[in-house]
Short mmCIF file of C-alpha atoms in Angstrom, two decimals:
data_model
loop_
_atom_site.label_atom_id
_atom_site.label_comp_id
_atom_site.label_asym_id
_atom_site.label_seq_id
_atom_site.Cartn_x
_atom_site.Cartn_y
_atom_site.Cartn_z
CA UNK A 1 3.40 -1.50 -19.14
CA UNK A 2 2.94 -1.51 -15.48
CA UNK A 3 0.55 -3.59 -13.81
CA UNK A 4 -1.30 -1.07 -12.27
CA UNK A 5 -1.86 2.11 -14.05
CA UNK A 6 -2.81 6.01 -12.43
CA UNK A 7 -4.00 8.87 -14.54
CA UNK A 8 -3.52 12.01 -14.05
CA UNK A 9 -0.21 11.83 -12.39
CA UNK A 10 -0.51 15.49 -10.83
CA UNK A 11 -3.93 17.05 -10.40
CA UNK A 12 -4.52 20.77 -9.22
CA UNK A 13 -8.26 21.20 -8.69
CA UNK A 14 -10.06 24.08 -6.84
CA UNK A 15 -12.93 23.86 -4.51
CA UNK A 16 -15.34 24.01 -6.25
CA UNK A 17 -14.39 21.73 -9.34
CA UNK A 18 -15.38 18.05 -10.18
CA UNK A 19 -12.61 16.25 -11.29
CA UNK A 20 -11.36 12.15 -11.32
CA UNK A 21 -9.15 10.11 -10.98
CA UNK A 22 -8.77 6.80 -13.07
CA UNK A 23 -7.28 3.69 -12.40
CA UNK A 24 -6.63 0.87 -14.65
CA UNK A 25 -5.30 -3.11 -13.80
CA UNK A 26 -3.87 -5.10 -16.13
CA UNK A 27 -3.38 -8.24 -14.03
CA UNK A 28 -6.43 -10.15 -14.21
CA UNK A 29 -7.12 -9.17 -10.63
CA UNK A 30 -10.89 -9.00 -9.18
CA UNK A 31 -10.48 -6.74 -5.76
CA UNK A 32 -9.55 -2.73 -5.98
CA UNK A 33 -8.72 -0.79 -3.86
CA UNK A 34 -8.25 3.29 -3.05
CA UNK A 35 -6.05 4.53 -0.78
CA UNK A 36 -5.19 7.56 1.23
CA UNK A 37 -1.08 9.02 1.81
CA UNK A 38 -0.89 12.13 3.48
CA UNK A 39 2.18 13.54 4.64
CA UNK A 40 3.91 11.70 7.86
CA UNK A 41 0.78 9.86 8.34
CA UNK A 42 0.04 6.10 7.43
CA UNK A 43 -1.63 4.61 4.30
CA UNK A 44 -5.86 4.97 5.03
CA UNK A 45 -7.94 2.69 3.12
CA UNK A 46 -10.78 4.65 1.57
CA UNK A 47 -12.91 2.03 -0.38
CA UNK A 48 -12.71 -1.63 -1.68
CA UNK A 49 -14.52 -3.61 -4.48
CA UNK A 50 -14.16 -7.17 -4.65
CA UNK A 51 -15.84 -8.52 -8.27
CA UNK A 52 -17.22 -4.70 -8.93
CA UNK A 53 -18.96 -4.26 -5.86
CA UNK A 54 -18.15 -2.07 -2.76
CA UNK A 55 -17.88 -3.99 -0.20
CA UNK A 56 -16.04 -1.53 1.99
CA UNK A 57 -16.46 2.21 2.80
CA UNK A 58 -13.81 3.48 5.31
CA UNK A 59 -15.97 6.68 6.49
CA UNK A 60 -15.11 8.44 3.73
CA UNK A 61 -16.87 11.48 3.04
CA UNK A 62 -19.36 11.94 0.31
CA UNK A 63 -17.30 14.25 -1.41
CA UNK A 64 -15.03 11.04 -2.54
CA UNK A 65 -17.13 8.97 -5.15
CA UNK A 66 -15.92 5.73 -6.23
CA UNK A 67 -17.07 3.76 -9.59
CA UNK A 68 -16.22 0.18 -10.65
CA UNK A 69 -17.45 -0.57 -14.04
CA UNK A 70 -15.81 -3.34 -13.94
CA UNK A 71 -12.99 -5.53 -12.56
CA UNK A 72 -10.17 -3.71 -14.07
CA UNK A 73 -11.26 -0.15 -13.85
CA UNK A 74 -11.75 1.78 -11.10
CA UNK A 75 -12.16 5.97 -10.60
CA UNK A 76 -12.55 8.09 -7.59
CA UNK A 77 -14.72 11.31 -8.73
CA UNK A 78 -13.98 14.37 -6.92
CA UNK A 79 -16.16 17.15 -5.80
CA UNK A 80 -16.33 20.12 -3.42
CA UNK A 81 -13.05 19.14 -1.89
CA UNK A 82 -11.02 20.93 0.75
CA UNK A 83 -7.38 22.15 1.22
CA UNK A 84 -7.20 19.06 3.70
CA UNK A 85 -7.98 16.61 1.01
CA UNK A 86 -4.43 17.17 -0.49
CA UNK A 87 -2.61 13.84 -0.85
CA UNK A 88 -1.42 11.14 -2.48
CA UNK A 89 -3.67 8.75 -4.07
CA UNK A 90 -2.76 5.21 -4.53
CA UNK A 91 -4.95 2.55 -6.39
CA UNK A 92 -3.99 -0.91 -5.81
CA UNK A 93 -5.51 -4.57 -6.74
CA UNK A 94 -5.02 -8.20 -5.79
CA UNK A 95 -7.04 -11.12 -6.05
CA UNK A 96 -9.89 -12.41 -3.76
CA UNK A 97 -8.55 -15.14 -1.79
CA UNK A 98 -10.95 -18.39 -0.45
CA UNK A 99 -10.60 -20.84 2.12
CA UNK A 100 -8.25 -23.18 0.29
CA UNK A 101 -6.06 -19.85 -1.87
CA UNK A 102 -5.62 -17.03 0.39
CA UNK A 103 -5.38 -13.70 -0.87
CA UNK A 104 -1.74 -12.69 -1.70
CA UNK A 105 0.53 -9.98 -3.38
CA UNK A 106 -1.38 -6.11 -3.65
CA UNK A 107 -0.23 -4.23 -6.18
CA UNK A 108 0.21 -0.72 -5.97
CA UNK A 109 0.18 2.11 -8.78
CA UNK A 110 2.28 5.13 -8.56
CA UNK A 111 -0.59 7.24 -7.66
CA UNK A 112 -2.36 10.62 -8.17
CA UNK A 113 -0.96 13.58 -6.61
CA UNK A 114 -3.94 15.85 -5.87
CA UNK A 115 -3.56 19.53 -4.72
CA UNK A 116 -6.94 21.17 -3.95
CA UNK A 117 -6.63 25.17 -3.68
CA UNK B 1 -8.92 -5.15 15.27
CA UNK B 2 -5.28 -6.15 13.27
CA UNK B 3 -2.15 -3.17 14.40
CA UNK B 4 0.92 -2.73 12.80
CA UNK B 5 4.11 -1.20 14.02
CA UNK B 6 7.26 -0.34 12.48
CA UNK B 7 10.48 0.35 14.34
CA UNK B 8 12.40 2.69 14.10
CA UNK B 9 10.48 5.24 12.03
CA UNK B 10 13.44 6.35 11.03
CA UNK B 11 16.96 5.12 10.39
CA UNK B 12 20.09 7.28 8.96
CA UNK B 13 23.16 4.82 8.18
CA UNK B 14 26.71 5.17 6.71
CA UNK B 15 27.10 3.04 2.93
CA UNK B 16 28.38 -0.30 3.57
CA UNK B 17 26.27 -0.73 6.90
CA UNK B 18 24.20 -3.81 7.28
CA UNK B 19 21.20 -3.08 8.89
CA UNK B 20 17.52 -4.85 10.47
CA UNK B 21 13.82 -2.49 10.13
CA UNK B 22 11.18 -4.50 12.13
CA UNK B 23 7.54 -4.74 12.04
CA UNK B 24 5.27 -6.11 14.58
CA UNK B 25 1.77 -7.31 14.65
CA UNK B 26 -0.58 -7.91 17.21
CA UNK B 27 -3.13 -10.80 15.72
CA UNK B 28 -1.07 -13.46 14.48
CA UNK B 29 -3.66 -15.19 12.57
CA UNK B 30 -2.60 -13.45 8.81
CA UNK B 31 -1.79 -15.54 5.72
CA UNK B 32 0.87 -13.39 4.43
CA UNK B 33 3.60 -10.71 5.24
CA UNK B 34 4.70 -8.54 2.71
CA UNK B 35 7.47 -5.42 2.60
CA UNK B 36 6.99 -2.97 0.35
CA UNK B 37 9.46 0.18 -0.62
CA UNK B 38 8.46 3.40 -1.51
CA UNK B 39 10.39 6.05 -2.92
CA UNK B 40 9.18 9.90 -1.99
CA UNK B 41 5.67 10.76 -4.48
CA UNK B 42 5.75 7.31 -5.93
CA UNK B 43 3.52 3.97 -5.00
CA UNK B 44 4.19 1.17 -3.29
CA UNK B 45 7.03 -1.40 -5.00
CA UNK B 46 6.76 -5.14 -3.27
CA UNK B 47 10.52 -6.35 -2.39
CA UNK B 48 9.18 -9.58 -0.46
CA UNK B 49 6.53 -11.87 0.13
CA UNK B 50 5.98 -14.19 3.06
CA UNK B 51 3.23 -16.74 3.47
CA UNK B 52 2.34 -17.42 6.69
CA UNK B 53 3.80 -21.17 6.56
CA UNK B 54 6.89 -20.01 5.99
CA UNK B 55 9.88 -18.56 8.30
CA UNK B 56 11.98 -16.57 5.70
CA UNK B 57 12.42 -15.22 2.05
CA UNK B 58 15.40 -13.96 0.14
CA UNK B 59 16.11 -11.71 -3.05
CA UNK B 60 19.67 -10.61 -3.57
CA UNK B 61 20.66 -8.23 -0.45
CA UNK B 62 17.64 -8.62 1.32
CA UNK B 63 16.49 -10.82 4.12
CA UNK B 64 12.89 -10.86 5.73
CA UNK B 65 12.15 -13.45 8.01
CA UNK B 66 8.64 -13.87 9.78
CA UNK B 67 7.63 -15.21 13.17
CA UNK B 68 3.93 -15.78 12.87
CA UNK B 69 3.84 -16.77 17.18
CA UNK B 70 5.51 -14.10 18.25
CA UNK B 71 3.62 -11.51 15.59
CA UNK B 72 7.05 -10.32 14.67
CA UNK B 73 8.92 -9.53 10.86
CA UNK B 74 12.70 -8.22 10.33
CA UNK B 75 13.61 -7.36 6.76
CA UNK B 76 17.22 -7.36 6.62
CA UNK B 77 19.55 -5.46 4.18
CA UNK B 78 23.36 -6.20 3.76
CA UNK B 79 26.14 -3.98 2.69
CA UNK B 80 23.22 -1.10 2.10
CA UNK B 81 23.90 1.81 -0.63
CA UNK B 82 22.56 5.01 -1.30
CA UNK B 83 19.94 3.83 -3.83
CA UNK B 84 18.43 2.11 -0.53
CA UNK B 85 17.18 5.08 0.64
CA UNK B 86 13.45 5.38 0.61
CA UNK B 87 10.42 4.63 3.10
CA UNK B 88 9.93 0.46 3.77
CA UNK B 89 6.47 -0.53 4.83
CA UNK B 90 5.38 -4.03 6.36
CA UNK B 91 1.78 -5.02 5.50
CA UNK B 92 0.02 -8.18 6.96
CA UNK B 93 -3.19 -9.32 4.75
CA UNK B 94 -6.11 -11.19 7.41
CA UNK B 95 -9.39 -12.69 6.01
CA UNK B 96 -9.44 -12.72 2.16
CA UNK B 97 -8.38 -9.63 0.93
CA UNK B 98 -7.68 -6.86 3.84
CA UNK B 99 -4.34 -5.57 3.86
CA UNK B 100 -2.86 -3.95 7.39
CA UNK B 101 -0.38 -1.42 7.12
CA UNK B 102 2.28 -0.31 9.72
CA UNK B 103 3.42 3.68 9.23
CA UNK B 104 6.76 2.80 7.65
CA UNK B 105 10.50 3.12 8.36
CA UNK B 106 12.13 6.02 6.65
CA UNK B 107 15.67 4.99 6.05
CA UNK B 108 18.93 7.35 4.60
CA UNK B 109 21.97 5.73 3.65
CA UNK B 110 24.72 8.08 3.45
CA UNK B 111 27.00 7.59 0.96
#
């Protein structure tokens, strides 16, 4: 079992549907993260919860909602997208660092291929 | 604001070749380096981590070593193969938990 865990793999989804995406950690970890990998153009943080609360929102549109229910779950619901909204998804986790432990290793999944038609 | 560059962006190579991917960074306060592979569709896979007290880490053909003063990271691969092949990505983490990516070296060893 892999520490981080994507479902669906491979999502087609017109314009007009709701779908989401679900992501799952298995390593005691308390900060999630979504990310963004479009073709020939660098990783783009979307969102990040640290102990199941947003903390930030990189001026993503609406149409992208995250939920954390809690520290090992995280989804990104899906609504009204657009063609240009195709990408790779990638959830990832780590834990919170302090003063005296610094945050570490992120963890990636293998992430949600979404193709919106 | 943290930047990340990787150098080249991309990198074809015969099998056998040793070869050096480099990733720069412009605020040198960070606590960690890490390199990351990523084969085409798939997520992220972490080869190496580097804590900022440290100059270098090792595992089996590969080689990163980290310059915190200079903002500078080389991973080094030796006697590279085929299964190599796949996008390498440098990623610095700041305050706490944010991550900075650079844009990734796509590298293609022939066999």
């Amino acid at each position: 079992e892999t520490g981080v865990t994507q479902t669906p793999r491979h999502l087609v989804m017109g314009m007009t549907n709701k779908k989401s995406l679900k992501c799952e950690q298995h390593l005691g970890h308390n900060a999630m993260y979504w990310y963004k990998q479009s073709a020939k153009k660098p990783l783009e943080l979307m969102f990040v919860y640290n102990f199941k609360e947003q903390t930030e929102n990189n001026s993503v549109p609406s149409r992208f909602s995250p939920e954390c229910p809690n520290s090992s779950h995280l989804f990104l619901h899906l609504h009204t997208l657009q063609p240009e909204d195709s990408a790779l998804y990638l959830c990832a986790s780590s834990q919170v660092g302090t003063v005296t432990l610094p945050g570490n290793t992120i963890y990636f999944g293998e992430g949600s291929w979404l193709t919106v038609v | 604001k943290q930047e990340v560059t990787q150098i080249p962006a991309a990198l074809s190579v015969p099998e056998g070749e040793n070869l050096v991917l480099n990733c720069s960074f412009t605020d040198s306060a960070i606590y960690n380096l890490q390199w990351f592979r990523q084969d085409p569709g798939k997520g992220l896979t972490s080869l190496l981590l580097i804590q900022s007290s440290q100059r270098e880490q090792t595992s089996g053909r590969l080689n990163a070593s980290l310059d915190k003063s200079s903002g500078r990271s080389t991973l080094y691969i030796a006697a590279s193969q085929p299964g190599d092949s796949a996008t390498y990505l440098c990623a610095v983490s700041g305050n706490f938990n944010k991550f900075y990516f650079g844009s990734g070296t796509k590298l293609n060893v022939k066999p």
